[in-house]
Short mmCIF file of C-alpha atoms in Angstrom, two decimals:
data_model
loop_
_atom_site.label_atom_id
_atom_site.label_comp_id
_atom_site.label_asym_id
_atom_site.label_seq_id
_atom_site.Cartn_x
_atom_site.Cartn_y
_atom_site.Cartn_z
CA MET T 1 11.41 17.02 -4.55
CA HIS T 2 8.62 15.07 -3.48
CA VAL T 3 6.92 11.71 -5.23
CA SER T 4 3.19 12.04 -5.99
CA GLN T 5 0.39 8.76 -7.78
CA LEU T 6 -1.11 9.29 -10.14
CA ASP T 7 -4.37 9.90 -10.04
CA LEU T 8 -5.80 7.85 -13.25
CA ALA T 9 -9.04 10.31 -13.50
CA ASP T 10 -6.61 13.10 -14.06
CA ARG T 11 -5.97 13.81 -17.74
CA ARG T 12 -2.85 15.95 -16.70
CA ASP T 13 -1.41 13.83 -14.47
CA VAL T 14 -1.71 11.14 -17.13
CA GLY T 15 -1.28 13.55 -19.57
CA ARG T 16 3.09 14.28 -17.79
CA PHE T 17 2.90 10.70 -17.38
CA ILE T 18 3.27 9.96 -20.41
CA GLN T 19 4.73 13.05 -21.94
CA PHE T 20 7.78 12.98 -19.62
CA PRO T 21 10.54 10.40 -22.06
CA PHE T 22 9.60 13.29 -24.72
CA HIS T 23 11.36 15.39 -22.41
CA LEU T 24 14.00 13.57 -21.34
CA TYR T 25 15.50 12.09 -24.69
CA ARG T 26 15.07 14.98 -26.27
CA ASP T 27 18.77 14.93 -27.76
CA SER T 28 18.86 11.42 -27.76
CA PRO T 29 18.56 10.91 -31.99
CA LEU T 30 18.48 7.29 -30.80
CA TRP T 31 15.47 6.42 -28.75
CA VAL T 32 12.63 5.87 -29.86
CA PRO T 33 8.70 7.06 -28.73
CA PRO T 34 6.40 4.51 -27.70
CA PHE T 35 3.31 4.84 -29.67
CA VAL T 36 1.45 7.36 -27.43
CA ASP T 37 -2.34 5.51 -27.30
CA GLU T 38 -0.56 3.06 -26.18
CA VAL T 39 1.02 3.78 -23.37
CA ARG T 40 -2.05 6.35 -22.64
CA SER T 41 -3.74 2.50 -22.25
CA GLN T 42 -1.63 1.21 -20.09
CA LEU T 43 -2.99 3.65 -17.91
CA ASP T 44 -6.88 3.30 -18.51
CA PRO T 45 -8.03 0.35 -16.53
CA ASN T 46 -11.87 0.29 -18.22
CA ARG T 47 -8.90 -0.50 -21.34
CA HIS T 48 -5.84 -2.53 -20.69
CA PRO T 49 -7.17 -6.44 -20.50
CA PHE T 50 -4.12 -6.74 -17.07
CA TYR T 51 -7.02 -5.00 -15.17
CA GLN T 52 -9.75 -7.88 -15.99
CA HIS T 53 -7.55 -8.92 -13.64
CA SER T 54 -4.35 -7.32 -11.87
CA GLU T 55 -3.47 -4.04 -10.09
CA ALA T 56 -0.62 -1.22 -10.82
CA ALA T 57 0.14 2.49 -9.70
CA PHE T 58 2.09 5.27 -11.03
CA PHE T 59 4.85 7.13 -9.58
CA VAL T 60 5.84 10.42 -10.76
CA ALA T 61 8.68 11.95 -8.96
CA LEU T 62 8.55 16.09 -9.20
CA GLU T 63 11.00 19.36 -8.35
CA GLY T 64 7.93 22.11 -7.90
CA ASP T 65 5.57 21.09 -11.38
CA GLU T 66 9.03 19.92 -13.41
CA VAL T 67 8.69 16.21 -14.01
CA VAL T 68 12.14 14.71 -13.18
CA GLY T 69 11.29 10.41 -12.95
CA ARG T 70 7.86 8.20 -13.31
CA LEU T 71 7.57 4.29 -11.85
CA SER T 72 5.16 2.13 -12.52
CA VAL T 73 4.92 -1.06 -9.92
CA LEU T 74 2.59 -3.88 -10.98
CA ASP T 75 0.93 -6.63 -8.64
CA ASN T 76 -0.05 -9.33 -11.56
CA ALA T 77 -1.91 -11.38 -10.16
CA ARG T 78 -2.03 -14.00 -12.83
CA TYR T 79 1.47 -14.32 -12.41
CA ASN T 80 1.82 -15.35 -8.88
CA LYS T 81 -0.92 -17.77 -9.04
CA HIS T 82 1.12 -19.72 -11.59
CA ASN T 83 4.66 -19.18 -10.01
CA PRO T 84 3.79 -20.33 -6.45
CA ASP T 85 6.46 -22.20 -5.36
CA MET T 86 8.46 -18.08 -6.55
CA PRO T 87 8.07 -15.19 -3.70
CA PRO T 88 5.29 -13.31 -4.44
CA THR T 89 6.58 -11.26 -6.56
CA ALA T 90 5.90 -7.07 -7.76
CA PHE T 91 6.66 -6.35 -11.22
CA PHE T 92 7.98 -2.79 -11.95
CA TYR T 93 7.58 -1.36 -15.75
CA HIS T 94 7.67 3.06 -17.19
CA PHE T 95 10.88 3.46 -14.97
CA ASP T 96 12.53 6.98 -16.94
CA VAL T 97 14.52 9.72 -14.43
CA VAL T 98 16.93 12.19 -15.16
CA GLU T 99 20.50 11.85 -13.75
CA ASP T 100 19.71 11.62 -9.94
CA ARG T 101 20.20 8.63 -7.14
CA ALA T 102 17.16 10.30 -4.43
CA VAL T 103 14.93 10.98 -7.24
CA CYS T 104 15.85 7.25 -8.65
CA HIS T 105 15.26 5.87 -4.64
CA ALA T 106 12.19 8.07 -4.14
CA LEU T 107 10.60 6.70 -6.92
CA CYS T 108 11.81 3.43 -5.81
CA ASP T 109 11.01 3.50 -2.06
CA ALA T 110 7.27 4.86 -2.92
CA ALA T 111 6.51 1.15 -5.00
CA PHE T 112 8.55 -0.67 -2.72
CA GLU T 113 5.77 1.07 -0.19
CA TRP T 114 2.84 0.19 -2.31
CA ALA T 115 4.02 -3.42 -3.09
CA ARG T 116 4.83 -4.47 0.32
CA GLY T 117 0.92 -3.17 1.23
CA ARG T 118 -0.51 -6.25 -1.27
CA GLY T 119 1.71 -8.77 0.73
CA LEU T 120 4.55 -8.43 -2.04
CA GLU T 121 7.67 -10.31 -0.80
CA ARG T 122 9.91 -9.36 -4.45
CA ILE T 123 9.79 -6.40 -6.75
CA TRP T 124 11.34 -7.77 -10.53
CA GLY T 125 11.63 -5.70 -13.69
CA PRO T 126 11.07 -3.54 -15.93
CA LYS T 127 9.01 -5.54 -16.83
CA GLY T 128 4.95 -4.63 -18.78
CA LEU T 129 1.52 -5.27 -18.29
CA ILE T 130 1.31 -7.79 -21.38
CA HIS T 131 4.17 -10.33 -23.23
CA ILE T 132 4.86 -8.29 -25.76
CA ASP T 133 6.17 -5.55 -24.89
CA GLY T 134 9.96 -5.12 -24.46
CA GLN T 135 11.84 -6.31 -21.16
CA GLY T 136 14.78 -5.06 -19.52
CA VAL T 137 17.05 -1.99 -19.59
CA LEU T 138 19.61 -1.39 -21.89
CA VAL T 139 22.72 -2.40 -20.80
CA GLU T 140 25.38 -2.75 -23.93
CA GLY T 141 24.85 -1.18 -27.27
CA PHE T 142 23.46 2.62 -26.41
CA GLU T 143 25.41 3.73 -30.54
CA HIS T 144 22.32 1.54 -31.73
CA ARG T 145 18.97 2.91 -32.74
CA PRO T 146 16.00 0.11 -30.82
CA ALA T 147 13.55 -2.42 -32.49
CA MET T 148 10.85 -1.35 -32.46
CA GLY T 149 9.23 -1.57 -29.33
CA ILE T 150 12.36 -2.89 -27.10
CA PRO T 151 13.65 -0.06 -24.44
CA TYR T 152 16.43 2.50 -25.27
CA ASN T 153 17.84 4.32 -22.36
CA TYR T 154 20.95 6.42 -20.97
CA PRO T 155 24.03 4.64 -20.37
CA TYR T 156 23.28 4.80 -16.27
CA TYR T 157 19.93 3.96 -15.49
CA ASP T 158 21.75 0.44 -14.54
CA GLY T 159 23.65 2.15 -11.99
CA LEU T 160 20.43 3.69 -10.39
CA LEU T 161 19.47 0.74 -9.97
CA LYS T 162 21.61 -0.91 -8.35
CA ASP T 163 22.26 1.86 -6.21
CA ALA T 164 18.23 1.89 -5.41
CA GLY T 165 19.19 -2.36 -4.11
CA PHE T 166 18.39 -4.30 -7.05
CA GLU T 167 20.47 -6.69 -8.61
CA GLY T 168 20.65 -8.13 -12.22
CA GLN T 169 18.15 -11.22 -12.41
CA LEU T 170 17.97 -12.08 -16.11
CA GLU T 171 19.27 -10.80 -19.51
CA PHE T 172 18.05 -10.79 -23.45
CA VAL T 173 20.18 -10.35 -25.96
CA SER T 174 19.22 -8.39 -29.04
CA ALA T 175 21.51 -10.15 -32.22
CA TYR T 176 23.01 -8.43 -36.14
CA ILE T 177 22.40 -10.19 -38.65
CA ASP T 178 22.28 -9.13 -42.55
CA ARG T 179 22.45 -9.99 -45.82
CA LYS T 180 26.19 -11.34 -45.63
CA ILE T 181 24.90 -14.24 -43.50
CA SER T 182 25.21 -17.77 -45.12
CA LEU T 183 23.96 -20.83 -44.15
CA PRO T 184 25.17 -24.11 -45.16
CA GLU T 185 23.53 -24.65 -48.03
CA ARG T 186 23.47 -28.93 -45.99
CA PHE T 187 21.83 -27.20 -43.14
CA LEU T 188 19.47 -25.49 -45.61
CA GLN T 189 18.87 -29.21 -47.39
CA LEU T 190 18.85 -31.06 -43.19
CA ALA T 191 15.39 -28.66 -42.47
CA GLU T 192 13.90 -29.50 -45.73
CA LYS T 193 14.08 -32.77 -45.14
CA ILE T 194 13.51 -33.08 -41.86
CA LYS T 195 9.53 -31.33 -42.84
CA LYS T 196 9.75 -33.78 -45.09
CA ARG T 197 10.30 -37.10 -42.38
CA ARG T 198 8.21 -35.33 -39.87
CA GLY T 199 5.24 -34.90 -41.97
CA LEU T 200 5.88 -30.49 -41.35
CA ARG T 201 5.45 -27.77 -43.73
CA SER T 202 5.52 -23.55 -43.38
CA VAL T 203 2.41 -21.98 -44.19
CA SER T 204 2.38 -17.74 -44.93
CA PHE T 205 -0.04 -15.87 -45.07
CA LYS T 206 -1.61 -13.33 -48.03
CA SER T 207 -4.13 -11.45 -45.96
CA LYS T 208 -4.35 -9.90 -42.29
CA ALA T 209 -7.71 -11.67 -42.19
CA GLU T 210 -5.94 -15.07 -42.61
CA LEU T 211 -3.71 -13.91 -39.38
CA ARG T 212 -6.31 -12.40 -36.96
CA ALA T 213 -8.44 -16.18 -37.25
CA LEU T 214 -5.19 -17.91 -35.77
CA VAL T 215 -4.42 -15.68 -32.67
CA PRO T 216 -6.28 -18.30 -30.38
CA LYS T 217 -3.89 -21.19 -31.35
CA LEU T 218 -0.70 -19.17 -31.52
CA THR T 219 -1.47 -18.03 -27.73
CA GLU T 220 -2.06 -21.78 -27.28
CA VAL T 221 1.88 -22.39 -28.89
CA TYR T 222 2.99 -19.69 -27.11
CA ASN T 223 1.55 -20.91 -23.54
CA ARG T 224 2.64 -24.65 -24.29
CA SER T 225 6.02 -23.55 -25.57
CA PHE T 226 6.69 -20.38 -23.08
CA ILE T 227 5.34 -22.03 -19.57
CA GLU T 228 9.19 -23.35 -18.00
CA VAL T 229 11.28 -19.80 -19.34
CA GLN T 230 11.29 -17.62 -16.55
CA GLY T 231 8.63 -15.28 -15.79
CA TYR T 232 6.50 -17.19 -17.74
CA VAL T 233 2.98 -16.99 -17.52
CA PRO T 234 0.07 -17.82 -19.57
CA VAL T 235 -1.33 -15.08 -22.27
CA THR T 236 -5.33 -14.11 -21.40
CA GLU T 237 -7.71 -14.29 -24.38
CA ALA T 238 -8.39 -10.71 -24.21
CA GLU T 239 -4.20 -10.72 -23.34
CA ALA T 240 -4.72 -12.20 -26.90
CA GLU T 241 -5.77 -9.83 -28.38
CA ALA T 242 -4.75 -7.03 -27.84
CA ILE T 243 -1.33 -8.34 -28.84
CA GLY T 244 -3.08 -9.32 -31.77
CA ASN T 245 -3.93 -5.70 -32.65
CA ARG T 246 -0.63 -4.53 -32.14
CA ILE T 247 1.41 -6.71 -34.51
CA LEU T 248 -1.31 -6.50 -36.90
CA ALA T 249 -0.87 -3.25 -37.31
CA ILE T 250 2.60 -3.15 -38.67
CA ALA T 251 2.27 -6.58 -40.05
CA ASP T 252 3.57 -7.76 -43.69
CA PRO T 253 0.96 -11.24 -43.86
CA ARG T 254 3.41 -12.58 -45.74
CA LEU T 255 6.56 -12.42 -43.33
CA ILE T 256 5.54 -14.65 -40.51
CA LYS T 257 5.26 -17.98 -40.87
CA VAL T 258 3.43 -20.88 -39.53
CA LEU T 259 5.53 -24.23 -38.36
CA VAL T 260 2.39 -27.17 -39.14
CA LYS T 261 1.91 -31.27 -38.30
CA GLU T 262 0.27 -32.42 -41.50
CA GLU T 263 -2.57 -34.73 -39.02
CA ASP T 264 -5.26 -37.04 -40.08
CA ALA T 265 -7.56 -35.30 -37.86
CA GLY T 266 -6.29 -32.33 -38.98
CA ASP T 267 -3.11 -29.47 -39.45
CA GLU T 268 -2.04 -28.30 -35.84
CA ILE T 269 0.74 -25.07 -35.56
CA ILE T 270 3.66 -26.24 -33.42
CA GLY T 271 6.09 -23.43 -34.37
CA PHE T 272 5.52 -19.78 -35.51
CA VAL T 273 8.20 -17.16 -36.38
CA LEU T 274 6.81 -13.58 -36.60
CA THR T 275 8.88 -11.38 -38.49
CA TYR T 276 7.98 -8.07 -39.16
CA PRO T 277 8.83 -4.45 -41.52
CA ASP T 278 10.84 -1.71 -38.58
CA LEU T 279 9.27 1.26 -38.56
CA SER T 280 11.51 2.83 -35.63
CA ALA T 281 12.45 5.91 -38.24
CA ALA T 282 9.17 6.87 -39.15
CA ILE T 283 7.74 6.23 -35.25
CA GLN T 284 11.15 9.04 -34.46
CA ARG T 285 9.14 11.63 -36.88
CA CYS T 286 5.85 11.15 -36.11
CA ARG T 287 6.74 11.40 -32.21
CA GLY T 288 4.48 8.88 -31.68
CA ARG T 289 1.42 9.85 -32.77
CA MET T 290 -0.47 7.87 -35.73
CA TRP T 291 -2.93 11.58 -35.96
CA LEU T 292 -2.36 13.56 -38.60
CA LEU T 293 0.32 12.54 -40.22
CA GLY T 294 1.96 9.54 -38.67
CA TRP T 295 0.42 6.81 -41.16
CA PHE T 296 1.34 8.76 -43.94
CA HIS T 297 5.62 8.62 -42.38
CA LEU T 298 4.22 4.76 -41.29
CA LEU T 299 3.02 3.67 -45.02
CA ARG T 300 5.93 4.73 -46.56
CA GLU T 301 8.20 3.93 -43.88
CA PHE T 302 7.47 0.24 -44.41
CA ARG T 303 7.54 0.15 -48.08
CA ARG T 304 12.02 1.28 -48.03
CA THR T 305 12.45 0.23 -44.26
CA GLN T 306 15.55 -2.01 -45.45
CA TRP T 307 15.09 -3.13 -41.38
CA LEU T 308 13.57 -6.67 -40.16
CA ASN T 309 12.59 -7.30 -36.72
CA LEU T 310 12.27 -10.24 -36.07
CA ASN T 311 10.84 -10.83 -32.70
CA GLY T 312 9.02 -14.19 -31.70
CA ILE T 313 9.93 -17.46 -32.04
CA ALA T 314 7.99 -20.65 -30.65
CA ILE T 315 8.23 -24.57 -31.13
CA LEU T 316 6.21 -26.39 -28.63
CA LYS T 317 8.64 -28.81 -26.56
CA ARG T 318 8.27 -32.42 -28.17
CA TYR T 319 9.86 -30.71 -31.47
CA ARG T 320 12.77 -29.37 -30.57
CA GLY T 321 14.47 -32.37 -30.69
CA LEU T 322 13.02 -33.55 -33.63
CA GLY T 323 14.97 -31.03 -36.10
CA GLY T 324 12.70 -28.43 -34.24
CA ASN T 325 15.58 -25.61 -34.73
CA ALA T 326 16.70 -26.00 -37.53
CA LEU T 327 13.25 -25.36 -39.01
CA LEU T 328 13.35 -22.39 -37.80
CA TYR T 329 16.63 -20.92 -38.13
CA ALA T 330 15.88 -21.58 -42.27
CA GLU T 331 12.57 -19.76 -41.68
CA LEU T 332 14.63 -16.57 -40.28
CA TYR T 333 17.27 -16.68 -42.68
CA HIS T 334 14.43 -17.41 -44.97
CA ALA T 335 13.02 -14.07 -44.24
CA LEU T 336 16.31 -12.44 -44.27
CA ILE T 337 17.59 -13.61 -47.94
CA ASP T 338 14.08 -13.92 -50.04
CA ASN T 339 11.99 -10.39 -49.80
CA LYS T 340 15.26 -7.79 -51.31
CA GLN T 341 13.74 -5.11 -49.54
CA PHE T 342 15.57 -6.07 -46.23
CA LEU T 343 19.23 -5.82 -46.00
CA TYR T 344 19.33 -5.78 -42.41
CA GLY T 345 17.95 -7.97 -39.42
CA ASP T 346 17.46 -7.41 -35.52
CA LEU T 347 16.26 -10.34 -34.18
CA VAL T 348 14.72 -9.35 -30.38
CA GLN T 349 16.01 -10.36 -27.31
CA VAL T 350 16.60 -13.37 -27.10
CA GLN T 351 16.61 -15.10 -23.19
CA GLU T 352 20.91 -15.49 -22.53
CA THR T 353 19.59 -18.65 -20.11
CA ASN T 354 18.88 -19.70 -24.35
CA ALA T 355 22.24 -21.00 -23.83
CA ARG T 356 21.91 -23.14 -26.15
CA MET T 357 20.10 -21.45 -29.14
CA VAL T 358 22.45 -17.69 -28.36
CA ARG T 359 24.98 -20.76 -29.29
CA GLU T 360 23.46 -22.19 -32.74
CA LEU T 361 23.16 -18.03 -33.39
CA GLU T 362 26.27 -17.49 -33.27
CA ALA T 363 27.71 -20.13 -34.75
CA VAL T 364 25.70 -19.29 -37.91
CA GLY T 365 27.63 -16.15 -37.98
CA VAL T 366 24.66 -14.44 -35.88
CA LYS T 367 26.31 -11.39 -33.72
CA PRO T 368 24.85 -10.15 -30.42
CA TYR T 369 24.91 -6.33 -29.77
CA LYS T 370 22.30 -4.89 -28.05
CA LYS T 371 21.36 -6.44 -24.32
CA HIS T 372 19.21 -5.70 -21.76
CA ARG T 373 18.65 -6.50 -18.24
CA VAL T 374 16.56 -7.47 -15.43
CA TYR T 375 16.56 -6.40 -11.90
CA SER T 376 15.24 -8.45 -8.92
CA ARG T 377 15.41 -6.88 -5.49
CA SER T 378 13.94 -8.08 -2.14
CA LEU T 379 10.85 -6.63 -0.41
CA VAL T 380 11.19 -8.70 2.84
#
């Protein structure tokens, strides 16, 4: 067994890196493949906005000509620039491996050597190239299909990473909601009173064109809302465009809500709730490929899926203590209850360090049922 760094100009190298998880999870009914073209763009410095400011390397472990593991390692220069009080940090991503500690160690050693060669002192992950990439390794909830874009893996991943010297750094919980949830009427009334008192209103959209026009403002709200979150790095204009394109490809504009503060100088966006139909079943059927029948499967699932993904909640800090959280929860509630198509909701990857939000969600009957773990390891 040996580890090889990909030549990103070699189509065969790139192809076997992309195809390995399809082989690894061929017997899993729950694994949802990524969109193949998105992964291909992640391996193309001429296409992906990450490479406008940072570098990455991609490795495969081989037994003969057979791939038995893969791993990428990222030198995110913007993260290190915006977190000067932290040790210079590498990130790892695309972690997929057979159940073999020697394979895991060999891949990790190659990533460690690459990162040390760039003066990086810590490695952290799984964490992707841009913010919309799902984070972590699944450690609880293996019996459930993942929400769209969120990682699924075999239970042995956690043990392999710990054996390679990693420790848990951060955890994310995903929560199950169904139409039986019942926010107290007084809670919904309070949300409406807060709106009137603070001059706030909720806005939805009729078309993707309307939503696309607001991507720069939504990016600004995101950057201002998450500045204190561990692992924060501001989204660039090019990354915002890539994130917007990915969301708009699967979004129903009517399900996306924006909170607006009415001002004399014009409306100010102060928060948003991103919800969209879960198309995981269709992505499984088309195996992550849009052509030839991929779009047919996606469009059909768009109309018939009973699952709603709730994946993106933000509100400016100064509104959080003024009832802003109540408004966001009310919007999440209405997104599920007001549309008869959806019976179930998956509230995706709430950071466990946000203890207040986790407690508030559990108090209204939202049930944590999946957990992802992000790991770190010193390189010095």
